[in-house]
XYZ file of C-alpha atoms in Angstrom:
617
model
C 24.219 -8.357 -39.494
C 25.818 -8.637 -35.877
C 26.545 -11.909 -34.544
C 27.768 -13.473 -31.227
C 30.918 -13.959 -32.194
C 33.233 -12.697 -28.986
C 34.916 -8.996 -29.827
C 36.248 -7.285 -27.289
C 37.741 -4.775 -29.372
C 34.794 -2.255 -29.041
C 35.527 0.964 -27.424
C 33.327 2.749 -24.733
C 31.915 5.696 -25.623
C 32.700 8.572 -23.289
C 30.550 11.568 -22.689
C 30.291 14.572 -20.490
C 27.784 16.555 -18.665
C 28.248 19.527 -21.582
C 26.892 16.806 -23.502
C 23.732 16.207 -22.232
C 21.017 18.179 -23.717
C 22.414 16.941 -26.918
C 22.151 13.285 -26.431
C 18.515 14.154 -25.136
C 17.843 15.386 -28.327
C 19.194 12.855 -30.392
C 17.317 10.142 -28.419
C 14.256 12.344 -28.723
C 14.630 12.685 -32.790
C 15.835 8.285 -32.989
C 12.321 8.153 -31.488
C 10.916 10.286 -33.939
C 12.099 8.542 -36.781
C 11.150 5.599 -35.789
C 14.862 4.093 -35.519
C 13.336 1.369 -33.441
C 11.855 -0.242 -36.240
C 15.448 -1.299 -37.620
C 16.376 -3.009 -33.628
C 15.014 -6.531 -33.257
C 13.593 -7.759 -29.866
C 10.858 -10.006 -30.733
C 12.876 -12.859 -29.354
C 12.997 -11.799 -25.903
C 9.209 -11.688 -25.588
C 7.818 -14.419 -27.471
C 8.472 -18.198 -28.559
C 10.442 -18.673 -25.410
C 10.956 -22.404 -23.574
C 11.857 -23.596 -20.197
C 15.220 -25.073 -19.860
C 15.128 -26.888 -16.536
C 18.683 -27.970 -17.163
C 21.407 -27.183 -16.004
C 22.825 -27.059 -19.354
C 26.409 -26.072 -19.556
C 27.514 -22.867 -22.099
C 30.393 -21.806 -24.037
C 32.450 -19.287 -22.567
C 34.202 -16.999 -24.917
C 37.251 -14.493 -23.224
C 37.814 -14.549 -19.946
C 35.169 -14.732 -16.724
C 36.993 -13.540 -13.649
C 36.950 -16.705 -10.661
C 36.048 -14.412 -7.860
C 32.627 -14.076 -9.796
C 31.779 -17.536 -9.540
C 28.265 -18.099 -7.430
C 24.823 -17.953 -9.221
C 22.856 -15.352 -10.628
C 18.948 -15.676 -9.844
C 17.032 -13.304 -12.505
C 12.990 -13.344 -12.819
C 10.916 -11.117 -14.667
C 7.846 -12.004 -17.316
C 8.036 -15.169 -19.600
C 5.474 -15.649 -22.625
C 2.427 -13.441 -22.785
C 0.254 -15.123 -25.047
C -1.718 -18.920 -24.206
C -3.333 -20.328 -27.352
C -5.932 -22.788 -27.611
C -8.171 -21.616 -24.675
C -11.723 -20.764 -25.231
C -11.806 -17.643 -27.097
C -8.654 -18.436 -28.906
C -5.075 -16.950 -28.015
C -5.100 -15.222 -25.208
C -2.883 -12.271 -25.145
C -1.663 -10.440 -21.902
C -1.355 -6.698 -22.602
C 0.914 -5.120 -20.271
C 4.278 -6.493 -19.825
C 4.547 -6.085 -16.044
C 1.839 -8.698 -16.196
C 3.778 -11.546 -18.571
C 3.565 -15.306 -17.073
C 6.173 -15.254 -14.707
C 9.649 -16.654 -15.375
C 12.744 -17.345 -13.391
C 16.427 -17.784 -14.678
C 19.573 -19.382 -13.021
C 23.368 -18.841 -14.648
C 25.662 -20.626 -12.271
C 29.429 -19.536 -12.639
C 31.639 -21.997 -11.718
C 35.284 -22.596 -10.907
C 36.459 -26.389 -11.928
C 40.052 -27.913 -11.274
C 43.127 -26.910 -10.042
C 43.603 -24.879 -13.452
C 41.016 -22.398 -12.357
C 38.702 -22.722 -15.942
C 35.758 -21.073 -15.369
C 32.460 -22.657 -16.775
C 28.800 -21.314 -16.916
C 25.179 -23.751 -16.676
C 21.965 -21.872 -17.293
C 18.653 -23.328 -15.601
C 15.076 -21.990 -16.218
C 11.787 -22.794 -14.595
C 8.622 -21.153 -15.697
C 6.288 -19.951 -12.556
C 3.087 -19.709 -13.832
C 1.920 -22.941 -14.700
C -0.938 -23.124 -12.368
C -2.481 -19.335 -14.003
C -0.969 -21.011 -17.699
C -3.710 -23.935 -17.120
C -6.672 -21.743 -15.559
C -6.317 -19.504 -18.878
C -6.166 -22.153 -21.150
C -9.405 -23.621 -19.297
C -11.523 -20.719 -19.340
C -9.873 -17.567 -21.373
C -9.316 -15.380 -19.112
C -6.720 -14.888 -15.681
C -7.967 -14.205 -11.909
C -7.236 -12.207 -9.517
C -5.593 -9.047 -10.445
C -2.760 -7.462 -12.687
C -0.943 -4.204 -13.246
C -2.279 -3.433 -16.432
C -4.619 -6.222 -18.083
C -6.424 -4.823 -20.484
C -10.364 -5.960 -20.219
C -12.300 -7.369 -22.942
C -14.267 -4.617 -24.686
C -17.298 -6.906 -25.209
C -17.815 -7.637 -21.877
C -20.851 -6.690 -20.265
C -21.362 -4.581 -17.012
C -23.313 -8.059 -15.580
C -19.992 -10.352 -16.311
C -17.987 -7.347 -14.724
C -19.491 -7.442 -11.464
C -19.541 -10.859 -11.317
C -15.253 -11.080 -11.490
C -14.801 -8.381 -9.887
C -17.193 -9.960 -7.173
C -15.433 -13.239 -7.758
C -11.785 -12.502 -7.232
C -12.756 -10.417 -4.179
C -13.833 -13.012 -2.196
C -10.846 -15.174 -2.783
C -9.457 -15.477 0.212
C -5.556 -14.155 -0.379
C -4.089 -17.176 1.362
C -5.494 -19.056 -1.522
C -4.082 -16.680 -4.710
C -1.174 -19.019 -4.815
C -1.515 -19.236 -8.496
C -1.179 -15.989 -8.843
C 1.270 -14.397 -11.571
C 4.384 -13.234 -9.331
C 7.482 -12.176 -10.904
C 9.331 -8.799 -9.600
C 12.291 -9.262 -7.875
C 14.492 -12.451 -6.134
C 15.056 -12.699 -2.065
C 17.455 -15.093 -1.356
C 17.597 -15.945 2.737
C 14.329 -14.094 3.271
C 13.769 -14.362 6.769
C 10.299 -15.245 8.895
C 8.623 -17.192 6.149
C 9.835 -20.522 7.349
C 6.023 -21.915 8.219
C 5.223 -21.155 4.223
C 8.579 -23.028 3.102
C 7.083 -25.780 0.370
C 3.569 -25.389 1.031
C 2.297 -25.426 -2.787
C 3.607 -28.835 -3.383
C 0.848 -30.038 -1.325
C -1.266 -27.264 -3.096
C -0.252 -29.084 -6.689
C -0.835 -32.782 -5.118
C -4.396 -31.556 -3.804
C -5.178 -30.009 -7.346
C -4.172 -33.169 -9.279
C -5.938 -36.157 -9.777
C -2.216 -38.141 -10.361
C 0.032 -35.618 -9.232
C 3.453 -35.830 -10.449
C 6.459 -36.343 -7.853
C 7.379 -33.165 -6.643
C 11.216 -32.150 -6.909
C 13.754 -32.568 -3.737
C 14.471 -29.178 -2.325
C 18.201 -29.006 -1.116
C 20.662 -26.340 -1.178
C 23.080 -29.289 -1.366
C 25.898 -29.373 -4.160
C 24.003 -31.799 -7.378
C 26.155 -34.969 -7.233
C 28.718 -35.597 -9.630
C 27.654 -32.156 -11.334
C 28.627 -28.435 -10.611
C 28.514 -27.363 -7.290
C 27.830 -23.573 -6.052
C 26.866 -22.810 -2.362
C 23.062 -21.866 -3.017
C 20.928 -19.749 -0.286
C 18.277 -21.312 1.672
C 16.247 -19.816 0.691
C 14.596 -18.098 -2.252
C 11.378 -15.798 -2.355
C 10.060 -13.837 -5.311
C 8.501 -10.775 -4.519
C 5.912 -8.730 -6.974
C 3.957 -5.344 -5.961
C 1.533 -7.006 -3.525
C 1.815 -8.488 -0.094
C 2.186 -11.764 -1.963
C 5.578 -13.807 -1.649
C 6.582 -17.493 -3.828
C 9.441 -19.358 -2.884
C 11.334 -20.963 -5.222
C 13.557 -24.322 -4.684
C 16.997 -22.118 -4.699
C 18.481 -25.281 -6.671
C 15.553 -26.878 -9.545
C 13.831 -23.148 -9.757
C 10.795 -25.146 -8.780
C 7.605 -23.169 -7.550
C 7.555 -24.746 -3.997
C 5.812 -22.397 -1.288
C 3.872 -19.092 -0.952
C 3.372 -16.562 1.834
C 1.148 -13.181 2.425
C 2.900 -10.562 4.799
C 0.313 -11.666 7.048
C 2.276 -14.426 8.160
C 5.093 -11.872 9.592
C 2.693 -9.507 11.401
C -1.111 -9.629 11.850
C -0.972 -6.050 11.443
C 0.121 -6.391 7.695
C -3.097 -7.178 6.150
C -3.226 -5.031 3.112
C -2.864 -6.198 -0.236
C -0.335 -3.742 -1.893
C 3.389 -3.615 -0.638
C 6.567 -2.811 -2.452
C 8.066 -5.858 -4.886
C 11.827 -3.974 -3.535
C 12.229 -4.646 -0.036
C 15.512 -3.147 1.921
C 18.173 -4.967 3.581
C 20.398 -4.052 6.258
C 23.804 -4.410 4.867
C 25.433 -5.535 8.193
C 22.446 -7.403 10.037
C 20.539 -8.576 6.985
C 17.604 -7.551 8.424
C 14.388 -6.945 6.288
C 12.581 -3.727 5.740
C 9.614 -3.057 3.848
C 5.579 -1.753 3.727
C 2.184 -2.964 3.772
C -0.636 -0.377 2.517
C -3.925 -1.396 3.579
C -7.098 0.282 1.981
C -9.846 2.269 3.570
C -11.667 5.285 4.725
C -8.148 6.629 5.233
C -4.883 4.239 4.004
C -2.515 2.794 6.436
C 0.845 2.510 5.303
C 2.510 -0.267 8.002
C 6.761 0.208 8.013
C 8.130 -2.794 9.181
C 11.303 -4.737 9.992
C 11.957 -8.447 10.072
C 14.637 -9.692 12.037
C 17.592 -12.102 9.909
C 18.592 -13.226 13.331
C 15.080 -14.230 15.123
C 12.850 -14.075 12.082
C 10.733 -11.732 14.075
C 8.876 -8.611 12.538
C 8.069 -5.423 14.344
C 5.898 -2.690 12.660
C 7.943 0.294 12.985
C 5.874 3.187 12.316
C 1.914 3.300 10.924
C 0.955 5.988 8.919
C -3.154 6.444 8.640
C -3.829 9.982 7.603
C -5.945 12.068 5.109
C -3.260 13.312 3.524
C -1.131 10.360 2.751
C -2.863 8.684 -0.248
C -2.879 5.129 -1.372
C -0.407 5.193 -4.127
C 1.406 2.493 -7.023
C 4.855 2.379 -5.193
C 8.011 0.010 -6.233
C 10.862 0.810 -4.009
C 11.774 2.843 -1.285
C 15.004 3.672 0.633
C 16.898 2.628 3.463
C 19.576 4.733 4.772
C 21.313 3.874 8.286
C 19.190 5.379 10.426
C 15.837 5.835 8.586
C 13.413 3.821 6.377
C 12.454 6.685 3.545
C 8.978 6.269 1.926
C 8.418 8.784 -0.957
C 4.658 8.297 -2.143
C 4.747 9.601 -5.736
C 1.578 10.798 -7.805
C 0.954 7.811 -8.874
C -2.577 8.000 -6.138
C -4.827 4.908 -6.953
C -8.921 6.240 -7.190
C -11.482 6.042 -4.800
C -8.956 5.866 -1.957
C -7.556 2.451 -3.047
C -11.199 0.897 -4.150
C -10.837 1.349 -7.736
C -8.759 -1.596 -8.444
C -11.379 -3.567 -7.131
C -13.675 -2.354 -9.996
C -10.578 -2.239 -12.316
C -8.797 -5.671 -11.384
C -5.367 -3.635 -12.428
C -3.410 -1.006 -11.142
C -2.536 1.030 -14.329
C -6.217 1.896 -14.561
C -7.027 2.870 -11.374
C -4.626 5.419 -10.711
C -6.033 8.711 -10.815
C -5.160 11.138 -14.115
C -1.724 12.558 -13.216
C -1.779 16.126 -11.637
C 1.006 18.335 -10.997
C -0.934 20.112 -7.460
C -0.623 16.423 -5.998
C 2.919 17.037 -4.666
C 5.088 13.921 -3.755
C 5.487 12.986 -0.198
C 8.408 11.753 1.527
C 8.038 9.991 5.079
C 11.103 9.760 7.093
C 10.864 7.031 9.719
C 13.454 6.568 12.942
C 14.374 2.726 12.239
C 16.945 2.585 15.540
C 15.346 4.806 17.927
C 11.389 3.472 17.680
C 10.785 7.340 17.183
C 7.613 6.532 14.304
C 7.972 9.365 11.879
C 10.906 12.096 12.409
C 10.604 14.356 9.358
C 8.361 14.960 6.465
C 8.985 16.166 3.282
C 7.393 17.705 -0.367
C 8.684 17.801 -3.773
C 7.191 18.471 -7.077
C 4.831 16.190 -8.378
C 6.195 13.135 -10.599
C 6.674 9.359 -10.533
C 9.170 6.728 -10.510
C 10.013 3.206 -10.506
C 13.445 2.748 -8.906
C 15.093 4.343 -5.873
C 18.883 3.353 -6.231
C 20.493 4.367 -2.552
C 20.270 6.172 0.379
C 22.832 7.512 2.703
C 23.550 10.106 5.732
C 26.204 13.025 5.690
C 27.253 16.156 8.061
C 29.181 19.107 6.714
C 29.861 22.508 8.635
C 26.684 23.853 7.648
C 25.105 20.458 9.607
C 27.470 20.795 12.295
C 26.354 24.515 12.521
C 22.006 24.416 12.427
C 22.172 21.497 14.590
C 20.919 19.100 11.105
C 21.524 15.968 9.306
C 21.652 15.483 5.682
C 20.152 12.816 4.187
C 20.550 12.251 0.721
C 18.469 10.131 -1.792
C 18.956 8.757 -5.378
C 16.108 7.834 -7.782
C 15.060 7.510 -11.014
C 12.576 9.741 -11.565
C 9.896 11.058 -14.587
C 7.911 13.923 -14.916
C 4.732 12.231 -14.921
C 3.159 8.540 -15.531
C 3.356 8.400 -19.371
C 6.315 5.856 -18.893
C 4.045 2.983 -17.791
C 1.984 3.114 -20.990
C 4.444 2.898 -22.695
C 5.460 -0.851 -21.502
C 2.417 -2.433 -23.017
C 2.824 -5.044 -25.487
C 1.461 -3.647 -28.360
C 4.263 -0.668 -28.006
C 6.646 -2.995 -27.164
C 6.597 -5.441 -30.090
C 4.962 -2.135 -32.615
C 1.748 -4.026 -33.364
C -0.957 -2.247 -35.063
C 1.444 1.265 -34.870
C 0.977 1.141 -31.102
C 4.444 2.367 -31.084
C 4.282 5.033 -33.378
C 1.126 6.351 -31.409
C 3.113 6.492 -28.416
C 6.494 7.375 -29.223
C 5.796 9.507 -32.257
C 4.201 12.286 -29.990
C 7.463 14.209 -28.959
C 6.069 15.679 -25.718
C 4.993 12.127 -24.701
C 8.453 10.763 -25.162
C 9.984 13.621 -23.240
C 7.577 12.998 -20.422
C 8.735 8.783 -20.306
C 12.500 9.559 -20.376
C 14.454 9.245 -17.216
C 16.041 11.437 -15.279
C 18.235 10.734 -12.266
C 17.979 12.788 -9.763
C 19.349 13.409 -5.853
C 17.789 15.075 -3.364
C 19.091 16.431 -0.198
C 17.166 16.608 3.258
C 18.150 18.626 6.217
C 16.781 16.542 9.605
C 17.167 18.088 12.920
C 19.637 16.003 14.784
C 21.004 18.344 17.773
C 22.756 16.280 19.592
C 24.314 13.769 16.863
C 28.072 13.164 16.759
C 31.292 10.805 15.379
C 32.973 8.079 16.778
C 36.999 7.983 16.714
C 36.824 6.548 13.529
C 34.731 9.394 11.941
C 31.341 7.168 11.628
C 28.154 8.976 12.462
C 26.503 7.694 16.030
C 23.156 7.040 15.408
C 21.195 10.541 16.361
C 18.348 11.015 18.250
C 16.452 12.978 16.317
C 14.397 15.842 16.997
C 10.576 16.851 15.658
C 11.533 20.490 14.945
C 10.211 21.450 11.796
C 12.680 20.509 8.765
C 14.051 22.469 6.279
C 13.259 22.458 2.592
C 14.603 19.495 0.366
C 17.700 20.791 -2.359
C 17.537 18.598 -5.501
C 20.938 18.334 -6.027
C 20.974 17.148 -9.478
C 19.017 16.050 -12.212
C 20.862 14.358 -14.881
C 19.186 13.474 -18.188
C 18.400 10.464 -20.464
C 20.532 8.667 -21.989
C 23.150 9.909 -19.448
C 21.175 8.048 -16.561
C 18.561 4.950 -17.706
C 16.527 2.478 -15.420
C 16.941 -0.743 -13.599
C 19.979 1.137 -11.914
C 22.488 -0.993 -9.576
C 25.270 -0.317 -7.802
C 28.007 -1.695 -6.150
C 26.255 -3.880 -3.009
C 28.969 -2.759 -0.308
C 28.495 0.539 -0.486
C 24.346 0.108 -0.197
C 23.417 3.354 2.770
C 26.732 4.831 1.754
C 27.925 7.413 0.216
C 28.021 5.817 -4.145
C 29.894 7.630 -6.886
C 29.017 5.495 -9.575
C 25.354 4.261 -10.825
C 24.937 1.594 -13.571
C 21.359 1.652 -15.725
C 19.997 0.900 -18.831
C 19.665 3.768 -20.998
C 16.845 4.701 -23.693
C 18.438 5.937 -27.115
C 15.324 5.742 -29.061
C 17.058 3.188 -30.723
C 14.656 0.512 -29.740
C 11.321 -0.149 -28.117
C 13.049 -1.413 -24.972
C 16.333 -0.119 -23.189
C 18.971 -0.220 -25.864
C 22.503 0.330 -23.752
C 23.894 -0.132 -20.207
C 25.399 3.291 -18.939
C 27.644 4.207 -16.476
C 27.041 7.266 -14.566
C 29.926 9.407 -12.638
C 27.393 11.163 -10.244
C 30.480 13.491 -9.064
C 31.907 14.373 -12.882
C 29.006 13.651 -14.653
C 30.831 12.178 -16.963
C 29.209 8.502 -18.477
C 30.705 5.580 -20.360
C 28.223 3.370 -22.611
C 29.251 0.355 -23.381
C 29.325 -0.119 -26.924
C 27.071 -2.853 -27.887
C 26.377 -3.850 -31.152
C 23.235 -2.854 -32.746
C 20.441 -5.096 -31.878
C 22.003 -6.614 -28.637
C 19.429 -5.902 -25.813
C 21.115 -5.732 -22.473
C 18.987 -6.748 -19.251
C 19.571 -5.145 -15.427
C 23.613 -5.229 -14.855
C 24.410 -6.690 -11.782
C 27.519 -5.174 -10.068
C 29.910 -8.240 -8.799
C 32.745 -6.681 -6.573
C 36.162 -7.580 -6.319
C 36.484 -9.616 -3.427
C 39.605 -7.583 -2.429
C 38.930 -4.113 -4.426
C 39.414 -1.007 -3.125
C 37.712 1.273 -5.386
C 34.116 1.569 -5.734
C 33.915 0.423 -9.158
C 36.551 -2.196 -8.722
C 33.957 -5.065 -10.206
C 32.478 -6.990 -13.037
C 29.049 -6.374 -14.063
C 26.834 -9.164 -15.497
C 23.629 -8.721 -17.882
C 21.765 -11.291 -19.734
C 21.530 -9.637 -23.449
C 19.971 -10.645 -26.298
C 21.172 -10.744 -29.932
C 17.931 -9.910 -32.050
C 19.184 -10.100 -34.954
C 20.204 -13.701 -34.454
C 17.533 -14.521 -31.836
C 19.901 -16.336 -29.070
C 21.534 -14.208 -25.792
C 24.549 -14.519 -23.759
C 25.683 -13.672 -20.148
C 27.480 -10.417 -20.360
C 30.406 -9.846 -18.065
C 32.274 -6.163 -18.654
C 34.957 -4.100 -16.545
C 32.557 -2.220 -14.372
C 35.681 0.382 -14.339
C 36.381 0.291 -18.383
C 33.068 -0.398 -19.480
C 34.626 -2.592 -21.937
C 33.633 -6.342 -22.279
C 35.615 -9.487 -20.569
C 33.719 -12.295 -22.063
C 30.423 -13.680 -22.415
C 28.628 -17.442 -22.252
C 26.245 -18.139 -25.105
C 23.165 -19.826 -24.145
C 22.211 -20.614 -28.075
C 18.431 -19.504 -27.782
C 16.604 -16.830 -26.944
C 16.685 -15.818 -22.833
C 13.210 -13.799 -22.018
C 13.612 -9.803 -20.938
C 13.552 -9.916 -17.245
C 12.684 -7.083 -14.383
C 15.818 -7.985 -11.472
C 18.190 -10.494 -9.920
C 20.579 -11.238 -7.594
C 24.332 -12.535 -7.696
C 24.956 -15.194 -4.813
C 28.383 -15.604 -4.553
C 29.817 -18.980 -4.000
């Protein structure tokens, strides 16, 4: 049985693009077989506590200094509420678990440079954890809530009815759990305003928490942001207290712009990497959508809208990222098109089940938009038909053949599938194999093909006449021209388990050209990711680190070398669990070697979580 005890004896395993199709295969046949079965991960999903702490961990081998700061991570918490009307209530998708947020601070102490670790937790949910336990059921909406059978057609007009005349200033209980924001800017009239929700909701309202980004006296200290927002796949934001993880203030994208009234947005919003500026979309439902690109200034806290898109062709769609690149803001709207132009989730109350049956004639759509130039929409685009979660980077190039037609190539990276089987497959009942959910889903071998990942880059040729480079070889912003673009190249397409999701990179080269791409890869050798890969996009080549069996990683997060000169000159950190023994540690390998540093063992059982952020101190 595997243990925590620290090893850092294990051995990467290398392999190389001739290798590919096999490791496809083998993933495909672990699935098959059911290998999953043997790979615990109960622990990560259910049973698990708050820990408002900080409590300090053991560190075993060596955390470098220069990745001291604090690592914000959120994702979904417990899924199940007992003692509530009808029983236990059980959420069904895990998109739509009770949100949870996580805080490992990494910290520097004394003159001898000894590195220690404190882990904080804070549930988010509370509010949505009393109304279930009240009445049996959640409000408002969710990706993928299943809805009880035995409920009539009266009792389903009547929620539907019911949560759509809730007022979306007023969803602040709502369940909201996607991705952390630190020094979000233009929300500073929402800062704290739930703890006068709580008060008004509370007959004896506890005291809330001081908010200060201050260093905790006579305790650790790490320079904290100030701010912290936690974004989901609405227009809905929740700030958090960046210190106690405390649920302190919520915001609509209303508040930044009028204009950005509609109630689905991306839970991955862009950020400038030398302004800090903002970028994201609001998608509005109607006769026709309107998809509203905007920008929100770091500096001024203003927002402008920088293009609107409201046309026929341009569906209402489930999107979670985009790309930024530096002269564009790149939507792609997958197949993923949501029924009755948008209206179905209103009849639905989730987004899984109101997007329409997947179709390979409804092509994906790419949207270039001008984000220097106020130009709207520059270029449009159309690939085959498919879905994905995860963009991972954007950036701009010019070779001879640019120089020559008068073009500029934009390149984007992504995580991509074939069609939407993948999100089915992230319901609980796969997850956790209960009543051979699992083996319904992953024993059907074209099913499993369809939810593997693929990575994928694709190339775009823009007309950009008259663009040039400075002294210093940088491309000048061009002014671009409306001349009819050329067809997209896909310039490769490399397979599971060679490329995975949640995929990082290093942060400083974010809208420039990346080499390397770090993901979580499916083996088939567990319900959930089972591995963190590293990807050579120019070899092909990968290194896995070489976990033990039953250790689930989470997202790594790429810390740089403050003073590194190579691209993968870093440390990457990922919360992973130990199933066998039901406790996880914070993860920190050689982002070159792929081979592990040390760890800090928290001594219980962390929950699976979607994204976070490293702040460095």
């Amino acid at each position: 049985m595997a243990t925590t005890a620290y090893n850092a004896t294990g051995k990467p395993i290398t392999r190389h693009e001739a290798d590919e199709e096999q490791d496809l295969e083998e993933s495909l046949r672990n699935f098959g077989s059911a290998a999953y079965m043997e790979w615990p991960n109960e622990a990560g999903f259910d049973g698990l506590t708050e820990e408002r702490g900080p409590i300090k961990l053991s560190v075993l081998g060596t955390i470098p200094t220069w990745a001291c700061g604090s690592l914000y991570r959120t994702g979904p918490g417990v899924y199940k509420v007992e003692d509530t009307p009808i029983g236990t209530f059980y959420t069904t998708h895990w998109f739509d678990g009770l949100a949870h947020t996580h805080r490992f601070d990494i910290v520097v102490l004394g003159e001898d440079d000894l590195v220690e670790v404190f882990y904080s937790s804070r549930r988010q949910a509370d509010q949505m954890m009393d109304h279930i336990k009240k009445h049996g059921d959640r409000t408002y909406y969710s990706f993928g809530q299943r809805r009880d059978p035995c409920l009539g057609l009266f009792a389903k007009i009547m929620s539907t009815w019911n949560a759509a005349r809730t007022k979306m200033e007023d969803r602040w209980i709502e369940n909201i759990s996607v991705a952390v924001l630190p020094d979000f800017p233009g929300l500073d009239a929402a800062a704290g305003n739930i703890v006068e929700r709580v008060a008004a909701s509370r007959s004896t309202a506890p005291k809330p928490t001081a908010r200060s980004t201050s260093p905790a006296k006579g305790g650790h200290q790490t320079r904290l942001p100030k701010n912290v927002w936690i974004s989901t796949d609405n227009s809905m934001l929740k700030q958090i207290d960046s210190r106690t993880l405390e649920p302190i203030g919520f915001a609509t994208q209303r508040l930044l712009h009028p204009d950005l009234k509609g109630p689905l947005s991306c839970a991955h919003a862009q950020r400038d990497p030398l302004t800090g500026d903002v970028y994201n979309f609001n998608q509005e439902f109607g006769r026709e959508t309107t998809y509203h690109i905007f920008q929100t200034s770091a500096a001024t806290g203003q927002t402008s809208i920088l293009a609107t898109i409201r046309r026929p062709d341009v569906k209402p769609a489930y999107i979670h990222s985009f790309y930024l690149s530096p002269s564009f803001v790149i939507l792609c709207v997958p197949s993923s098109h949501i029924a009755m132009m948008g209206m179905r989730i209103m009849w639905e109350r989730n987004v899984h089940d109101s997007i329409e049956p997947f179709d390979a004639s409804k092509k994906c759509k790419w949207l270039v938009v001008d984000r220097l130039h106020g130009k709207g929409v520059v270029a449009e685009f159309v690939t085959p038909a498919g879905f994905f979660f995860h963009t991972i980077n954007a950036f701009e190039e010019r070779d001879d053949d640019d120089m020559k037609d008068g073009t500029l190539s934009l390149f984007c990276d992504v995580i991509e599938y074939s069609n939407l089987e993948v999100m089915s497959s992230l319901y609980y009942d796969v997850l956790l194999m209960k009543d051979g959910a699992e083996k319904r889903f992953w024993g059907n071998e074209q099913r499993t093909r369809d939810a593997m990942t693929h990575m994928a880059r694709y190339n775009f040729r823009i007309h950009a006449p008259d663009i040039s480079r400075d002294s210093n070889a940088q491309l000048i912003p061009p002014k671009i021209s409306t001349l009819e673009p050329a067809s997209p190249v896909k310039v490769f397409d490399i397979p599971a388990p060679h490329s995975g999701e949640l995929p990082t990179i290093n942060p400083r080269f974010a809208t420039k050209h990346h080499r390397y791409v770090y993901s979580l890869a499916y083996r088939g050798r567990s319900t959930v990711m089972d591995g963190i890969v590293k990807t050579d996009t120019l070899t092909r080549e990968v290194l896995f680190w070489d976990n033990p069996h039953g250790h689930t990683p989470g997202e790594a997060i790429f810390v740089p070398r403050p003073q590194g000169t190579r691209e993968d000159d870093g440390v990457l950190l990922s919360v992973v669990l130990d199933g066998h023994n039901q406790t996880s540690y914070l993860l920190c390998l050689d982002a070159t070697t792929m081979l592990e540093q040390g760890r800090a063992e928290v001594g219980f059982a962390v929950a699976f979580g979607f994204h976070g952020v490293h702040v460095t101190s």
